[in-house]
Coordinates of C-alpha atoms and ligand atoms in Angstrom, one line a residue:
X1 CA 0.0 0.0 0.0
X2 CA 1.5 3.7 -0.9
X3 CA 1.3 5.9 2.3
X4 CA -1.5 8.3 2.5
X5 CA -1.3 12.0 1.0
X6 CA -1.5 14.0 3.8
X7 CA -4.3 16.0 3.9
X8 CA -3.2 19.3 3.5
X9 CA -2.0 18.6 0.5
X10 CA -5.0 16.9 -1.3
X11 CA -6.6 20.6 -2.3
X12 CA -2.2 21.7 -3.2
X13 CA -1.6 22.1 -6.6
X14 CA 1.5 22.4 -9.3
X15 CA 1.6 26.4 -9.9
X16 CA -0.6 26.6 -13.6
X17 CA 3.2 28.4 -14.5
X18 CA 4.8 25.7 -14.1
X19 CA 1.9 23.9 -16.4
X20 CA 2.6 26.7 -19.5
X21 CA 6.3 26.4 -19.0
X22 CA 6.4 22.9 -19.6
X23 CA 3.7 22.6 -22.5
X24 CA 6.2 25.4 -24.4
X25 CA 9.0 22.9 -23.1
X26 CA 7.2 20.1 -24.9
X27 CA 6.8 21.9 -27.9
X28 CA 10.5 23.2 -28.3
X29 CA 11.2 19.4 -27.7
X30 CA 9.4 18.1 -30.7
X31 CA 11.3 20.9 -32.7
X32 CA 8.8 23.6 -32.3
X33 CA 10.1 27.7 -31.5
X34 CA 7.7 28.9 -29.1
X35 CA 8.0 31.9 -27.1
X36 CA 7.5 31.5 -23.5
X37 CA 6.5 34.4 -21.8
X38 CA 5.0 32.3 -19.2
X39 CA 7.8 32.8 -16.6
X40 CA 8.3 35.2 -14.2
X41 CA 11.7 35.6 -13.9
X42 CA 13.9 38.7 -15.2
X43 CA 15.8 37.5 -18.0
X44 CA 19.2 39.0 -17.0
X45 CA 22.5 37.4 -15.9
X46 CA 22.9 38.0 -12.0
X47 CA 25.6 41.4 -11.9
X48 CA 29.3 40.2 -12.5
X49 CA 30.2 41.7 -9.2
X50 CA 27.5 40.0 -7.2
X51 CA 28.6 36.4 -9.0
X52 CA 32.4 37.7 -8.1
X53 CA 31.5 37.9 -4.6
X54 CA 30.2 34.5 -4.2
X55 CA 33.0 33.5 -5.8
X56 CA 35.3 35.4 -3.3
X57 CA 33.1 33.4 -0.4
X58 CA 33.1 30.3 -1.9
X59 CA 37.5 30.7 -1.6
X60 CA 37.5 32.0 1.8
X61 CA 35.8 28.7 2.9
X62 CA 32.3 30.5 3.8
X63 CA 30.9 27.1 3.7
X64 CA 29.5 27.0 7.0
X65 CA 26.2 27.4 8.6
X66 CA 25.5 31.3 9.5
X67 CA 23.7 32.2 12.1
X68 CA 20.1 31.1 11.6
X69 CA 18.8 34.6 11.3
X70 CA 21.1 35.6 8.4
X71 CA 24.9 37.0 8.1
X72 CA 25.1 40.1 10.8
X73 CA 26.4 42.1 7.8
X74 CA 24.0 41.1 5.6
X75 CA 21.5 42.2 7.8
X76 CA 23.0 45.7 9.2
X77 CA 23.2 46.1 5.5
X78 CA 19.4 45.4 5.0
X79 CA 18.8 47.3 8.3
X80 CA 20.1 50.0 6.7
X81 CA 18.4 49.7 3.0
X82 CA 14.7 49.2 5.0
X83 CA 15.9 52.5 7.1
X84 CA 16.7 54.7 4.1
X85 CA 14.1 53.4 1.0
X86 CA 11.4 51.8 3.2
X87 CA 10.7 54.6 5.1
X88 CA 10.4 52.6 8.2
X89 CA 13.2 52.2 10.8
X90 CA 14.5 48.7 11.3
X91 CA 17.5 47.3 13.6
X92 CA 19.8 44.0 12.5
X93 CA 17.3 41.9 14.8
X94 CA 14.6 43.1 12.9
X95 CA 15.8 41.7 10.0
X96 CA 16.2 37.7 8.8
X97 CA 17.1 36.1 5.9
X98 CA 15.2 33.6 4.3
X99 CA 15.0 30.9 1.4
X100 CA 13.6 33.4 -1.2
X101 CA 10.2 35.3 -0.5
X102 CA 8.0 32.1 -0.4
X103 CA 10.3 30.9 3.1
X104 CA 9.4 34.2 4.1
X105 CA 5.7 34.0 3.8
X106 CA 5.4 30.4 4.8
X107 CA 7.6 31.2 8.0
X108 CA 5.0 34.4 8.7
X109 CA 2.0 32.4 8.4
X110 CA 3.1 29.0 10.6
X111 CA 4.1 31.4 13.0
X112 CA 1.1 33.9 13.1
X113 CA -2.0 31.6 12.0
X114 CA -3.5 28.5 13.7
X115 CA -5.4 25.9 12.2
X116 CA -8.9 27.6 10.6
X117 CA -7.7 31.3 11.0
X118 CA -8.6 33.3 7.9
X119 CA -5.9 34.6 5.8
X120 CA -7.5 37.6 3.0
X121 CA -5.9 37.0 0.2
X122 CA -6.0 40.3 -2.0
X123 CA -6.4 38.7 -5.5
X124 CA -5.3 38.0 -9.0
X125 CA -2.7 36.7 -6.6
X126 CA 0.5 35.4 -7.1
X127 CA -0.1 31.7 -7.5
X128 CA 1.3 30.0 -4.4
X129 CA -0.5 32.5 -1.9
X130 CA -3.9 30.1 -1.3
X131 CA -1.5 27.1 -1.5
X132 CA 1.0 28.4 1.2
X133 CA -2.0 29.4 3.5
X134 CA -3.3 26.2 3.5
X135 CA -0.3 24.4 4.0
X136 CA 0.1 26.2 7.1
X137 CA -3.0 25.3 8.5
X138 CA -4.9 28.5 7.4
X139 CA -7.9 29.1 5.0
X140 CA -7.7 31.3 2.0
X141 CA -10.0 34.0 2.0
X142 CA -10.0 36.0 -1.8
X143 CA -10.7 39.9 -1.6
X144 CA -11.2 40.4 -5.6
X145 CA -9.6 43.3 -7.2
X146 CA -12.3 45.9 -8.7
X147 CA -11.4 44.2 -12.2
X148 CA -13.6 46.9 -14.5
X149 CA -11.8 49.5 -12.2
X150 CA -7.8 49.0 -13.4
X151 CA -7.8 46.1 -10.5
X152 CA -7.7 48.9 -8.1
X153 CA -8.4 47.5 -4.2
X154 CA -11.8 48.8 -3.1
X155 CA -11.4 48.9 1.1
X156 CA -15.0 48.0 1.1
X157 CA -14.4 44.1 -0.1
X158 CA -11.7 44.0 2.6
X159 CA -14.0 45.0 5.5
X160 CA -16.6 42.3 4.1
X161 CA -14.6 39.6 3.9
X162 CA -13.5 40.0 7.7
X163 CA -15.0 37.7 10.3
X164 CA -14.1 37.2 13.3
X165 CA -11.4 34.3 12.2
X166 CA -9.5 36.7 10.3
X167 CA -5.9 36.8 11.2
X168 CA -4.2 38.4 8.5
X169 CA -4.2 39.8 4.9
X170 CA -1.7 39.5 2.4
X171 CA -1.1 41.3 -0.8
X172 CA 1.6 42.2 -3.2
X173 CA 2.3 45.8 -4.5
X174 CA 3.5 46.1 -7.5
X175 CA 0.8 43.5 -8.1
X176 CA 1.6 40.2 -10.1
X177 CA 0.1 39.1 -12.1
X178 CA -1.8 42.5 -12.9
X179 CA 0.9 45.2 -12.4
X180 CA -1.1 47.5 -10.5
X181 CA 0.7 49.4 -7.8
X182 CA -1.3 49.9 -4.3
X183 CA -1.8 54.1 -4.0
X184 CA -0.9 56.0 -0.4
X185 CA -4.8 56.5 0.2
X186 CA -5.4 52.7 -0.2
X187 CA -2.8 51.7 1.7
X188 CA -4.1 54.1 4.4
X189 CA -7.3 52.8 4.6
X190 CA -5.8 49.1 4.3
X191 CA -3.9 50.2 7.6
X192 CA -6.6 51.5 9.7
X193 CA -8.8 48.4 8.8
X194 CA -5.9 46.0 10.2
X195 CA -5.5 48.1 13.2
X196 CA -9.4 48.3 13.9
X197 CA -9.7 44.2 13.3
X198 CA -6.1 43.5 15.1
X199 CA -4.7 41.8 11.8
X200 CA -1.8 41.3 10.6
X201 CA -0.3 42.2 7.1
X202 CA 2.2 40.5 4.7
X203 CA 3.1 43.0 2.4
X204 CA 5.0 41.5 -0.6
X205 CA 7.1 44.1 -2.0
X206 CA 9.4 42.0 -4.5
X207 CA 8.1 44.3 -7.3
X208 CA 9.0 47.1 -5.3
X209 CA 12.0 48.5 -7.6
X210 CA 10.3 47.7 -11.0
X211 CA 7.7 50.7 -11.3
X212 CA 6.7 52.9 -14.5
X213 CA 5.7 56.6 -14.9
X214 CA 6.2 58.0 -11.4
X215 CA 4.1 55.2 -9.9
X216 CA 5.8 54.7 -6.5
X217 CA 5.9 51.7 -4.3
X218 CA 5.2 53.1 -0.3
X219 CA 5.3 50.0 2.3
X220 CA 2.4 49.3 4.8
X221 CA 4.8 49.0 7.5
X222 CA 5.6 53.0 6.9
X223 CA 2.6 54.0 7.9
X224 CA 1.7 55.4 11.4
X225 CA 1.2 52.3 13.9
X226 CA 1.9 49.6 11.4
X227 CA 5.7 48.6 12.0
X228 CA 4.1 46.6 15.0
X229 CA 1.6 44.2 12.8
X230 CA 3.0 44.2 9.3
X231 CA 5.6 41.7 8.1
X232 CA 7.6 43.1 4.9
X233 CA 8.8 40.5 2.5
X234 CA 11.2 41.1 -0.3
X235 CA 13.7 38.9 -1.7
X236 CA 16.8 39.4 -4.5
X237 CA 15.3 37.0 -6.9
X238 CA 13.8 39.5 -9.2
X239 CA 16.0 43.4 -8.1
X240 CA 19.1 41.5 -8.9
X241 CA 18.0 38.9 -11.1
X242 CA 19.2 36.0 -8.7
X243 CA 15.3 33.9 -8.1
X244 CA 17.9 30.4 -8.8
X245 CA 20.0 31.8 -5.2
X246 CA 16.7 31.8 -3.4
X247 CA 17.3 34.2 -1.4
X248 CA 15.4 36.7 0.2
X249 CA 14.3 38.5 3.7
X250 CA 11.5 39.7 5.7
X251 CA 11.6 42.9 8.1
X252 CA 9.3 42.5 11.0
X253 CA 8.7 44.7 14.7
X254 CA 11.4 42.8 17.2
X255 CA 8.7 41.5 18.8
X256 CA 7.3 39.6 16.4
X257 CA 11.1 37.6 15.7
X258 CA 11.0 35.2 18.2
X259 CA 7.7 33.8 17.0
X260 CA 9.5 33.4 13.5
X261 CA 12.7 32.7 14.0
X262 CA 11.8 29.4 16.0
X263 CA 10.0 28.5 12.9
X264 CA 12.3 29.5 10.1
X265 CA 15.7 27.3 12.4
X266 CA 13.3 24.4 12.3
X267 CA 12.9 24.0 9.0
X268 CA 15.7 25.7 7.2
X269 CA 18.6 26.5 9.9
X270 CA 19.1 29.3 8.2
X271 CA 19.8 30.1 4.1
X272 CA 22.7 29.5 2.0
X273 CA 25.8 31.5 3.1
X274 CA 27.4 31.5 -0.4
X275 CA 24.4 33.7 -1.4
X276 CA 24.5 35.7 1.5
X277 CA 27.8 37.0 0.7
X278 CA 26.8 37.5 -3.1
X279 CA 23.7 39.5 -1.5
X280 CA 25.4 41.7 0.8
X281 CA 27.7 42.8 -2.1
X282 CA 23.7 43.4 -4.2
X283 CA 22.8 45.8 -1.4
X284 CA 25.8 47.5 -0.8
X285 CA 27.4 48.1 -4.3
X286 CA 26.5 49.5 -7.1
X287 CA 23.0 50.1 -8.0
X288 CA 23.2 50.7 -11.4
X289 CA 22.2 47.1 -12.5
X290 CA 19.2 47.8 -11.1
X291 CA 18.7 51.4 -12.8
X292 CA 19.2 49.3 -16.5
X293 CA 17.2 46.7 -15.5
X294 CA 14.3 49.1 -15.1
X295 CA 15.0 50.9 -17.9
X296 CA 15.1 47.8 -20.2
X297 CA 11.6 46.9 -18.8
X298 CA 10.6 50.4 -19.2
X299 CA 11.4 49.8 -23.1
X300 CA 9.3 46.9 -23.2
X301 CA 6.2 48.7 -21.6
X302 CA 6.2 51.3 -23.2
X303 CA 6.6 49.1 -26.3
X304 CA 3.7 46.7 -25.4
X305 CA 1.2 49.8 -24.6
X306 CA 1.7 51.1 -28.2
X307 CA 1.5 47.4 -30.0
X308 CA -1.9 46.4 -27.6
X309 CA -3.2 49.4 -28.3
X310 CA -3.5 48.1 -32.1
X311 CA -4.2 44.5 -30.9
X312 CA -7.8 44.5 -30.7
X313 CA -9.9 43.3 -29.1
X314 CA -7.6 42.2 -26.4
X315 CA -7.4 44.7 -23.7
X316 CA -4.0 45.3 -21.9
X317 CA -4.2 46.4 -17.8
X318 CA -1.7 49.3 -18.0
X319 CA 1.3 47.9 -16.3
X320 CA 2.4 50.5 -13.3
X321 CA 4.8 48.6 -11.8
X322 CA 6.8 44.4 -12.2
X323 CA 6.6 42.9 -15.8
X324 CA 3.8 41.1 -16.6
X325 CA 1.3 42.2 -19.0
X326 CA -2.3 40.9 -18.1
X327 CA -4.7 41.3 -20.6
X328 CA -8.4 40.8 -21.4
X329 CA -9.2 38.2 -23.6
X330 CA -12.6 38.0 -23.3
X331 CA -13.3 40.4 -26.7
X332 CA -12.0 36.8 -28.2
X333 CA -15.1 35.2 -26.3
X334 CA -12.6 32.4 -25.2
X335 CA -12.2 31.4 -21.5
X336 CA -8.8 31.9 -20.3
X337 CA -7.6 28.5 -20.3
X338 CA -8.7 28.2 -24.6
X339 CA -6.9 31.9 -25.3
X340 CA -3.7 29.6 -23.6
X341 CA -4.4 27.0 -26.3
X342 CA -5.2 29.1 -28.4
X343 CA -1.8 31.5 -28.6
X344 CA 0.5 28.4 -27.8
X345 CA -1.4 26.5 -31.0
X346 CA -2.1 29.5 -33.3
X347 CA 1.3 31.6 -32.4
X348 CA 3.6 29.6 -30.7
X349 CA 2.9 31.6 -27.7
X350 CA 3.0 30.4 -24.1
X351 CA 1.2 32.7 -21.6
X352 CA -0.3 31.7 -18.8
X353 CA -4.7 31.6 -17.8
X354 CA -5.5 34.7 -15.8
X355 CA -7.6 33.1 -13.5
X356 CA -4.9 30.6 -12.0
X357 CA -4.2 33.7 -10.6
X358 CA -7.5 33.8 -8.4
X359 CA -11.1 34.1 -9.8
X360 CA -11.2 37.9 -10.9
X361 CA -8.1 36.5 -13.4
X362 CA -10.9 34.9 -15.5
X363 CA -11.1 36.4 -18.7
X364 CA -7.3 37.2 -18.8
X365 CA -4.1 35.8 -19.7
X366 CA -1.0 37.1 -18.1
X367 CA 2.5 37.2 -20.5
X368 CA 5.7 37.6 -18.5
X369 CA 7.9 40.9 -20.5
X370 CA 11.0 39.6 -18.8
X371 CA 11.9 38.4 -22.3
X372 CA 13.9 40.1 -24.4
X373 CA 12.5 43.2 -27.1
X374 CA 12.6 41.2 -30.3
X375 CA 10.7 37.6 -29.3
X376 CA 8.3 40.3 -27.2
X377 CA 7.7 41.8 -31.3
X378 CA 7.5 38.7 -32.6
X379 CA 5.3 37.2 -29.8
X380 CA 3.0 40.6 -30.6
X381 CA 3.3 39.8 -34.5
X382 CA 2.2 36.5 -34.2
X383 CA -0.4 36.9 -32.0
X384 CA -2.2 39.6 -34.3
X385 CA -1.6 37.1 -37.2
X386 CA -3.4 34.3 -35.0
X387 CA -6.1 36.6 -34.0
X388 CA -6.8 37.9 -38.2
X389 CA -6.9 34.7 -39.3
X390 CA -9.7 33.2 -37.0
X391 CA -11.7 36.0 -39.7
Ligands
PLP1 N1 6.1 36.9 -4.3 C1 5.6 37.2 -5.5 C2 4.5 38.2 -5.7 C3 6.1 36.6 -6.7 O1 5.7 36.9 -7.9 C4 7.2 35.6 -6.5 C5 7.7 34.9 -7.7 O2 7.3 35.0 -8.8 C6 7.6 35.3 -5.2 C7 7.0 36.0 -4.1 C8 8.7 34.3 -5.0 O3 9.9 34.9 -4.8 P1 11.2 34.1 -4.5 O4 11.7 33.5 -5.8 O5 12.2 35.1 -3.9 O6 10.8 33.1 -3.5

């Protein structure tokens, strides 16, 4: 007899990205180009200098364990970055360094949420969110995105969806998969809901350095009385282009560290010290990778407004901030899941279904533009040549 799934994971599934990637991996097998913009990744080499440092750590035998809430430099270094960008202060102990951003959010909720708490999940969602709050024991609760309103966050659907097992609420600003970047008076009003309900906030801000047009990113913990109850995650997977290191952090109140820190020893120790060493040289040197990075994406925004803008009838959310372009497909009168099959058959296109992404995602597909200018024109090309020839 094969041992019994464990119940927690009967309702888990494999991330629908992971689902595109692989059908546009199948088709490059059997000899066909397709162009995955189904990945979320930026498309870059890490920075020579961060690579050099690991390479400098890797030679001075920094192949120990650290200390299980990060590198102390790494974190005064991070201490510092949270103090001067985030606009919130933030001591060393405030600070700890985790596998990537998911370790982060999966440490916050086993720490904060017990079995049956309620966890709002502001969605079209990155993917994982309703599968990491259920593996920690919590229930997934969706607060849609006003979806004929530029997915802005109405407070009012956050205040409905409380009850009185609500623990927390998560959300991501800049949003994937819609791009849409959470404005001060939304945040304010986010804020003095939590405080009024005692929850507590994750607010993902790995986006927070990829924004267009003068959108800016302002963190929750910022704002007056929110240090105490928000946990900031962020990671170096997608500033530095380094999501392979898995590396990433949270900043929390000091009194929230001891909750987390006894889960994050447990089941990690603590997170590779190679890529600790490559991250403190990230924070601390140059920034300019990060300047053409943005700039690059910028290019391919600013590109993809001007060539959706001629690609009717789909609709393109206007991206303010990360690289995803999520667009309405419904003017096709396809479901999302067919305009998938439908681009990776017709164009050789591999996006991913909009509403994998949480229920207000139906009707959309969501392209990655962390893929370089020319397969983005071709991608654009081919799609309008799909979409003629259906007549
Ligand atoms: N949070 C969001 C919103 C993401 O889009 C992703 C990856 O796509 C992650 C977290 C995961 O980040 P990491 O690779 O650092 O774990």
């Amino acid at each position: 007899m094969r041992p019994q799934e464990a119940s927690r994971v009967k309702e888990i599934q494999l991330s629908a990205i992971r689902v595109a990637a692989q059908l546009a991996e199948d088709l490059a097998k059997q000899g066909q180009k397709v162009i995955d913009l189904s990945r979320g990744q930026p498309d870059f080499d890490t920075p020579l200098n961060i690579k050099e440092a690991a390479k400098r750590a890797l030679d001075a035998g920094k192949v120990h364990y650290v200390n299980n809430f990060g590198i102390i430099e790494l974190r005064q270094a991070l201490a510092r970055k949270v103090s001067r960008e985030n606009g919130f202060a933030v001591k060393p102990e405030e600070i700890m360094v985790t596998v990537g951003a998911v370790e982060a959010l999966a440490v916050a909720l086993m720490a904060f949420v017990d079995p049956g708490d309620e966890v709002l999940i502001v969605e079209p969602s990155w993917v994982n969110y309703p599968s990491i709050v259920r593996l920690c024991g919590g229930v997934p609760v969706y607060v849609s995105l006003a979806a004929n309103d530029g997915f802005s966050l109405l407070p009012e659907r956050v205040r409905q969806k409380i009850s009185s097992r609500t623990k927390a609420v998560m959300y991501t600003s800049p949003n994937n998969p819609t791009g849409t970047v959470l404005p001060l008076p939304v945040l304010k009003e986010l804020a003095e809901i939590s405080k009024a309900q005692n929850l507590m906030v994750l607010a993902d801000e790995v986006y927070e350095k990829i924004v267009y047009d003068g959108f800016q990113h302002i963190s929750m913990a910022a704002l007056p009385g929110m240090k105490e109850r928000t946990i900031t995650v962020n990671a170096f997977s997608k500033t530095y282009s380094m999501t392979g290191w898995r590396l990433g952090y949270l900043a929390a109140d000091q009194s929230l560290m001891p909750s987390l820190i006894r889960v994050h020893q447990n089941l990690v120790t603590s997170a590779n010290s190679i890529a600790q060493w490559a991250a403190l040289e990230a924070v601390t040197g140059p920034q300019q990778c990060v300047t053409e990075m943005v700039a690059e994406f910028t290019q391919r925004r600013n590109f993809l407004i001007q060539a959706f803008a001629d690609l009717s009838p789909l609709r393109l959310t206007l991206p303010e901030g990360a690289f995803y372009g999520f667009v309405d497909v419904r003017g096709l009168n396809m479901t999302s899941m067919e305009a998938v099959e439908f681009f990776i058959k017709k164009a050789r296109v591999a996006v991913v279904a909009g509403d994998a992404f949480g229920p207000s995602g139906s009707g959309y597909i969501r392209f990655s533009f962390a893929s370089s200018m020319a397969n983005l024109e071709e991608a654009v090309e081919k799609m309008r040549q799909a979409i003629n020839a259906r007549g």
